[in-house]
PDB file of C-alpha atoms in Angstrom:
ATOM      1  CA  MET A   1     -18.918 -27.734  21.086  1.00 53.00           C
ATOM      2  CA  ALA A   2     -19.365 -25.588  18.074  1.00 58.00           C
ATOM      3  CA  GLU A   3     -17.621 -22.247  17.738  1.00 60.00           C
ATOM      4  CA  ALA A   4     -19.270 -19.283  16.105  1.00 58.00           C
ATOM      5  CA  PRO A   5     -18.323 -19.313  12.429  1.00 57.00           C
ATOM      6  CA  ALA A   6     -16.176 -16.425  11.176  1.00 54.00           C
ATOM      7  CA  LEU A   7     -18.117 -14.577   8.551  1.00 54.00           C
ATOM      8  CA  HIS A   8     -16.298 -13.496   5.434  1.00 57.00           C
ATOM      9  CA  GLY A   9     -15.566  -9.775   5.600  1.00 56.00           C
ATOM     10  CA  SER A  10     -16.593  -9.587   9.240  1.00 53.00           C
ATOM     11  CA  THR A  11     -14.672  -7.168  11.406  1.00 57.00           C
ATOM     12  CA  ALA A  12     -16.191  -8.355  14.668  1.00 56.00           C
ATOM     13  CA  LEU A  13     -13.520  -8.974  17.277  1.00 54.00           C
ATOM     14  CA  TRP A  14     -14.951 -12.360  18.227  1.00 53.00           C
ATOM     15  CA  ALA A  15     -14.531 -13.477  14.621  1.00 55.00           C
ATOM     16  CA  LEU A  16     -10.882 -12.389  14.461  1.00 56.00           C
ATOM     17  CA  ALA A  17      -9.535 -13.455  17.852  1.00 57.00           C
ATOM     18  CA  PRO A  18      -8.944 -17.100  18.726  1.00 60.00           C
ATOM     19  CA  VAL A  19     -11.181 -18.443  21.475  1.00 57.00           C
ATOM     20  CA  ARG A  20      -9.461 -19.768  24.573  1.00 61.00           C
ATOM     21  CA  PRO A  21     -10.834 -23.087  25.826  1.00 59.00           C
ATOM     22  CA  GLU A  22     -11.605 -21.722  29.298  1.00 60.00           C
ATOM     23  CA  ALA A  23     -13.576 -18.826  27.795  1.00 57.00           C
ATOM     24  CA  ARG A  24     -16.063 -21.051  25.926  1.00 57.00           C
ATOM     25  CA  LEU A  25     -19.464 -21.508  27.440  1.00 57.00           C
ATOM     26  CA  ARG A  26     -20.618 -25.043  27.956  1.00 60.00           C
ATOM     27  CA  LEU A  27     -24.271 -25.510  27.233  1.00 59.00           C
ATOM     28  CA  VAL A  28     -26.140 -28.227  29.118  1.00 59.00           C
ATOM     29  CA  PRO A  29     -29.733 -29.342  28.574  1.00 63.00           C
ATOM     30  CA  THR A  30     -32.308 -28.354  31.190  1.00 63.00           C
ATOM     31  CA  ALA A  31     -35.728 -29.632  31.960  1.00 61.00           C
ATOM     32  CA  PRO A  32     -38.239 -28.606  29.331  1.00 59.00           C
ATOM     33  CA  ARG A  33     -40.597 -25.849  30.173  1.00 60.00           C
ATOM     34  CA  SER A  34     -44.041 -25.726  28.768  1.00 57.00           C
ATOM     35  CA  THR A  35     -42.754 -26.334  25.231  1.00 56.00           C
ATOM     36  CA  SER A  36     -41.472 -29.553  23.740  1.00 55.00           C
ATOM     37  CA  VAL A  37     -38.055 -28.053  22.782  1.00 54.00           C
ATOM     38  CA  PRO A  38     -35.411 -28.551  25.442  1.00 53.00           C
ATOM     39  CA  SER A  39     -33.816 -25.321  26.581  1.00 53.00           C
ATOM     40  CA  LEU A  40     -30.127 -24.810  27.163  1.00 53.00           C
ATOM     41  CA  ARG A  41     -28.517 -22.974  30.040  1.00 54.00           C
ATOM     42  CA  ALA A  42     -24.898 -21.997  30.604  1.00 50.00           C
ATOM     43  CA  ALA A  43     -22.962 -24.207  32.999  1.00 50.00           C
ATOM     44  CA  SER A  44     -22.130 -22.254  36.122  1.00 50.00           C
ATOM     45  CA  SER A  45     -18.497 -23.402  36.223  1.00 52.00           C
ATOM     46  CA  SER A  46     -17.476 -21.627  33.029  1.00 55.00           C
ATOM     47  CA  VAL A  47     -19.301 -18.330  33.461  1.00 56.00           C
ATOM     48  CA  ARG A  48     -16.895 -15.525  34.313  1.00 62.00           C
ATOM     49  CA  PRO A  49     -17.907 -12.669  36.584  1.00 62.00           C
ATOM     50  CA  ALA A  50     -18.496  -9.270  35.045  1.00 64.00           C
ATOM     51  CA  PRO A  51     -15.488  -6.933  35.124  1.00 64.00           C
ATOM     52  CA  VAL A  52     -15.334  -4.556  38.060  1.00 61.00           C
ATOM     53  CA  GLN A  53     -16.201  -1.005  37.096  1.00 64.00           C
ATOM     54  CA  PRO A  54     -14.027   1.757  38.596  1.00 59.00           C
ATOM     55  CA  ASP A  55     -15.534   3.767  41.391  1.00 58.00           C
ATOM     56  CA  ALA A  56     -16.953   6.964  39.877  1.00 58.00           C
ATOM     57  CA  SER A  57     -16.499   8.855  43.145  1.00 59.00           C
ATOM     58  CA  ARG A  58     -12.676   8.649  42.899  1.00 56.00           C
ATOM     59  CA  THR A  59     -10.971  11.451  41.014  1.00 56.00           C
ATOM     60  CA  SER A  60      -8.475  10.793  38.238  1.00 54.00           C
ATOM     61  CA  THR A  61      -5.569  11.841  40.474  1.00 55.00           C
ATOM     62  CA  GLN A  62      -6.645   9.324  43.123  1.00 55.00           C
ATOM     63  CA  ARG A  63      -6.851   6.572  40.505  1.00 54.00           C
ATOM     64  CA  SER A  64      -3.421   7.340  39.030  1.00 55.00           C
ATOM     65  CA  ALA A  65      -1.773   7.621  42.436  1.00 59.00           C
ATOM     66  CA  GLY A  66      -2.508   3.990  43.188  1.00 63.00           C
ATOM     67  CA  HIS A  67      -1.332   2.540  39.875  1.00 71.00           C
ATOM     68  CA  ALA A  68       2.026   2.822  38.153  1.00 79.00           C
ATOM     69  CA  LEU A  69       2.155   4.014  34.561  1.00 78.00           C
ATOM     70  CA  THR A  70       2.981   1.208  32.162  1.00 86.00           C
ATOM     71  CA  LEU A  71       4.548   2.002  28.826  1.00 85.00           C
ATOM     72  CA  THR A  72       4.365  -0.078  25.708  1.00 92.00           C
ATOM     73  CA  ARG A  73       7.432  -0.833  23.635  1.00 90.00           C
ATOM     74  CA  ARG A  74       6.444   1.929  21.210  1.00 91.00           C
ATOM     75  CA  GLY A  75       5.968   4.352  24.101  1.00 91.00           C
ATOM     76  CA  ARG A  76       9.412   3.586  25.536  1.00 89.00           C
ATOM     77  CA  LEU A  77      10.967   3.973  22.102  1.00 89.00           C
ATOM     78  CA  LEU A  78       9.276   7.335  21.692  1.00 91.00           C
ATOM     79  CA  LEU A  79      10.164   8.486  25.208  1.00 91.00           C
ATOM     80  CA  VAL A  80      13.853   7.587  24.826  1.00 92.00           C
ATOM     81  CA  GLY A  81      14.459   7.698  21.080  1.00 94.00           C
ATOM     82  CA  LEU A  82      12.897  11.054  20.285  1.00 93.00           C
ATOM     83  CA  PRO A  83      15.134  13.129  22.610  1.00 94.00           C
ATOM     84  CA  ILE A  84      18.204  11.234  21.400  1.00 96.00           C
ATOM     85  CA  ALA A  85      17.276  11.822  17.743  1.00 95.00           C
ATOM     86  CA  LEU A  86      16.646  15.520  18.401  1.00 95.00           C
ATOM     87  CA  GLY A  87      19.987  15.828  20.221  1.00 96.00           C
ATOM     88  CA  VAL A  88      21.878  14.188  17.357  1.00 96.00           C
ATOM     89  CA  ALA A  89      20.158  16.463  14.832  1.00 96.00           C
ATOM     90  CA  ALA A  90      21.056  19.518  16.936  1.00 96.00           C
ATOM     91  CA  LEU A  91      24.709  18.418  17.133  1.00 95.00           C
ATOM     92  CA  ILE A  92      24.864  17.899  13.357  1.00 94.00           C
ATOM     93  CA  LEU A  93      23.409  21.357  12.716  1.00 93.00           C
ATOM     94  CA  LEU A  94      25.744  22.938  15.256  1.00 92.00           C
ATOM     95  CA  GLY A  95      28.725  21.211  13.644  1.00 90.00           C
ATOM     96  CA  ALA A  96      27.631  22.361  10.196  1.00 87.00           C
ATOM     97  CA  PHE A  97      27.394  25.985  11.330  1.00 86.00           C
ATOM     98  CA  LEU A  98      30.701  26.004  13.185  1.00 87.00           C
ATOM     99  CA  THR A  99      32.855  24.424  10.490  1.00 84.00           C
ATOM    100  CA  SER A 100      33.796  26.410   7.442  1.00 68.00           C
ATOM    101  CA  GLN A 101      34.090  24.774   4.046  1.00 71.00           C
ATOM    102  CA  ALA A 102      36.429  27.375   2.555  1.00 68.00           C
ATOM    103  CA  LYS A 103      39.305  28.592   4.671  1.00 64.00           C
ATOM    104  CA  ALA A 104      41.248  31.708   3.872  1.00 61.00           C
ATOM    105  CA  GLY A 105      44.939  31.341   3.157  1.00 63.00           C
ATOM    106  CA  GLU A 106      47.486  32.984   5.406  1.00 65.00           C
ATOM    107  CA  SER A 107      49.318  34.676   2.564  1.00 64.00           C
ATOM    108  CA  ALA A 108      48.165  36.304  -0.620  1.00 58.00           C
ATOM    109  CA  PRO A 109      48.309  34.037  -3.648  1.00 58.00           C
ATOM    110  CA  ALA A 110      51.446  34.414  -5.659  1.00 61.00           C
ATOM    111  CA  SER A 111      50.664  36.196  -8.862  1.00 60.00           C
ATOM    112  CA  SER A 112      52.048  34.370 -11.800  1.00 68.00           C
ATOM    113  CA  SER A 113      53.557  36.307 -14.602  1.00 82.00           C
ATOM    114  CA  THR A 114      51.942  35.917 -17.989  1.00 85.00           C
ATOM    115  CA  VAL A 115      53.330  36.132 -21.453  1.00 88.00           C
ATOM    116  CA  GLU A 116      51.383  37.147 -24.578  1.00 92.00           C
ATOM    117  CA  VAL A 117      51.949  34.467 -27.205  1.00 91.00           C
ATOM    118  CA  SER A 118      50.831  34.234 -30.796  1.00 92.00           C
ATOM    119  CA  VAL A 119      49.772  30.655 -31.603  1.00 92.00           C
ATOM    120  CA  ALA A 120      51.724  29.064 -34.469  1.00 91.00           C
ATOM    121  CA  ALA A 121      50.133  26.658 -36.966  1.00 91.00           C
ATOM    122  CA  GLY A 122      49.643  23.154 -35.434  1.00 90.00           C
ATOM    123  CA  GLU A 123      50.378  24.324 -31.893  1.00 91.00           C
ATOM    124  CA  THR A 124      48.072  23.243 -29.024  1.00 91.00           C
ATOM    125  CA  LEU A 125      47.512  24.534 -25.506  1.00 91.00           C
ATOM    126  CA  TRP A 126      49.367  21.474 -24.203  1.00 92.00           C
ATOM    127  CA  ASP A 127      52.435  22.391 -26.280  1.00 91.00           C
ATOM    128  CA  LEU A 128      52.321  25.951 -24.957  1.00 90.00           C
ATOM    129  CA  ALA A 129      51.957  24.722 -21.348  1.00 90.00           C
ATOM    130  CA  VAL A 130      54.970  22.423 -21.643  1.00 91.00           C
ATOM    131  CA  GLN A 131      57.050  25.130 -23.384  1.00 91.00           C
ATOM    132  CA  TYR A 132      56.335  28.076 -21.027  1.00 89.00           C
ATOM    133  CA  ALA A 133      55.878  26.271 -17.652  1.00 88.00           C
ATOM    134  CA  PRO A 134      57.902  23.042 -17.823  1.00 89.00           C
ATOM    135  CA  GLU A 135      58.132  22.586 -14.028  1.00 90.00           C
ATOM    136  CA  ARG A 136      54.343  22.579 -13.534  1.00 90.00           C
ATOM    137  CA  ASP A 137      51.756  19.951 -14.404  1.00 91.00           C
ATOM    138  CA  PRO A 138      50.592  20.641 -17.988  1.00 91.00           C
ATOM    139  CA  ARG A 139      46.953  19.885 -17.057  1.00 92.00           C
ATOM    140  CA  ASP A 140      46.936  22.672 -14.483  1.00 91.00           C
ATOM    141  CA  VAL A 141      48.614  25.106 -16.879  1.00 90.00           C
ATOM    142  CA  VAL A 142      46.111  24.325 -19.686  1.00 91.00           C
ATOM    143  CA  ALA A 143      43.216  24.911 -17.253  1.00 90.00           C
ATOM    144  CA  GLU A 144      44.787  28.220 -16.213  1.00 91.00           C
ATOM    145  CA  ILE A 145      45.251  29.291 -19.873  1.00 91.00           C
ATOM    146  CA  VAL A 146      41.580  28.530 -20.579  1.00 91.00           C
ATOM    147  CA  GLU A 147      40.543  30.549 -17.521  1.00 90.00           C
ATOM    148  CA  LEU A 148      42.880  33.493 -18.247  1.00 89.00           C
ATOM    149  CA  ASN A 149      41.720  33.882 -21.823  1.00 91.00           C
ATOM    150  CA  ASP A 150      38.056  33.070 -21.190  1.00 89.00           C
ATOM    151  CA  LEU A 151      38.137  30.290 -23.778  1.00 89.00           C
ATOM    152  CA  HIS A 152      35.056  28.081 -24.177  1.00 86.00           C
ATOM    153  CA  THR A 153      37.071  25.157 -25.615  1.00 82.00           C
ATOM    154  CA  SER A 154      40.712  24.113 -25.625  1.00 79.00           C
ATOM    155  CA  LEU A 155      40.959  24.671 -29.401  1.00 84.00           C
ATOM    156  CA  VAL A 156      43.032  27.598 -30.623  1.00 89.00           C
ATOM    157  CA  ARG A 157      43.572  28.994 -34.131  1.00 89.00           C
ATOM    158  CA  ALA A 158      46.861  29.826 -35.742  1.00 90.00           C
ATOM    159  CA  GLY A 159      47.688  33.512 -35.259  1.00 91.00           C
ATOM    160  CA  GLN A 160      45.472  33.854 -32.161  1.00 90.00           C
ATOM    161  CA  SER A 161      47.071  35.898 -29.370  1.00 92.00           C
ATOM    162  CA  ILE A 162      46.648  34.357 -25.879  1.00 92.00           C
ATOM    163  CA  ALA A 163      48.071  34.930 -22.387  1.00 91.00           C
ATOM    164  CA  VAL A 164      50.138  32.026 -21.061  1.00 90.00           C
ATOM    165  CA  PRO A 165      51.408  31.769 -17.450  1.00 88.00           C
ATOM    166  CA  ALA A 166      55.193  31.639 -17.446  1.00 80.00           C
ATOM    167  CA  GLY A 167      57.530  30.057 -14.893  1.00 70.00           C
ATOM    168  CA  ALA A 168      56.664  28.898 -11.410  1.00 56.00           C
TER     169      ALA A 168
END
């Protein structure tokens, strides 16, 4: 029993799908006709009946009423997963709109007093921060000095006049 050979590059379905043993036709020799070559006929036991065609007189609503809708795995995933995904996205957007990143303080910020200082030779912003605001973190005070005086770097020159926050 020889199967049809799969041709290279063929996209025919019979060449791609495996053949089930019960679907193969068995060929048996028959009595020769008027020629000397024996003819072959299909054995009646392996021939399958033709598929039943749907009745054209039935409408589509009559056909669907008798049969239940079957969903594939992809269809079920789409039917269930898509509304869930849309709901989660809506909740995330709603949460993003309702929460505020910056919250206003209840009281006005305490204004810190500043002192005008003339920088001495060899003095740094760190030295000034420790000298004029010893109870605060020097890093915060240096950042505030840079912001108050609109400095582009933390380098200062001797004799330069700068504003330094004083006290708490």
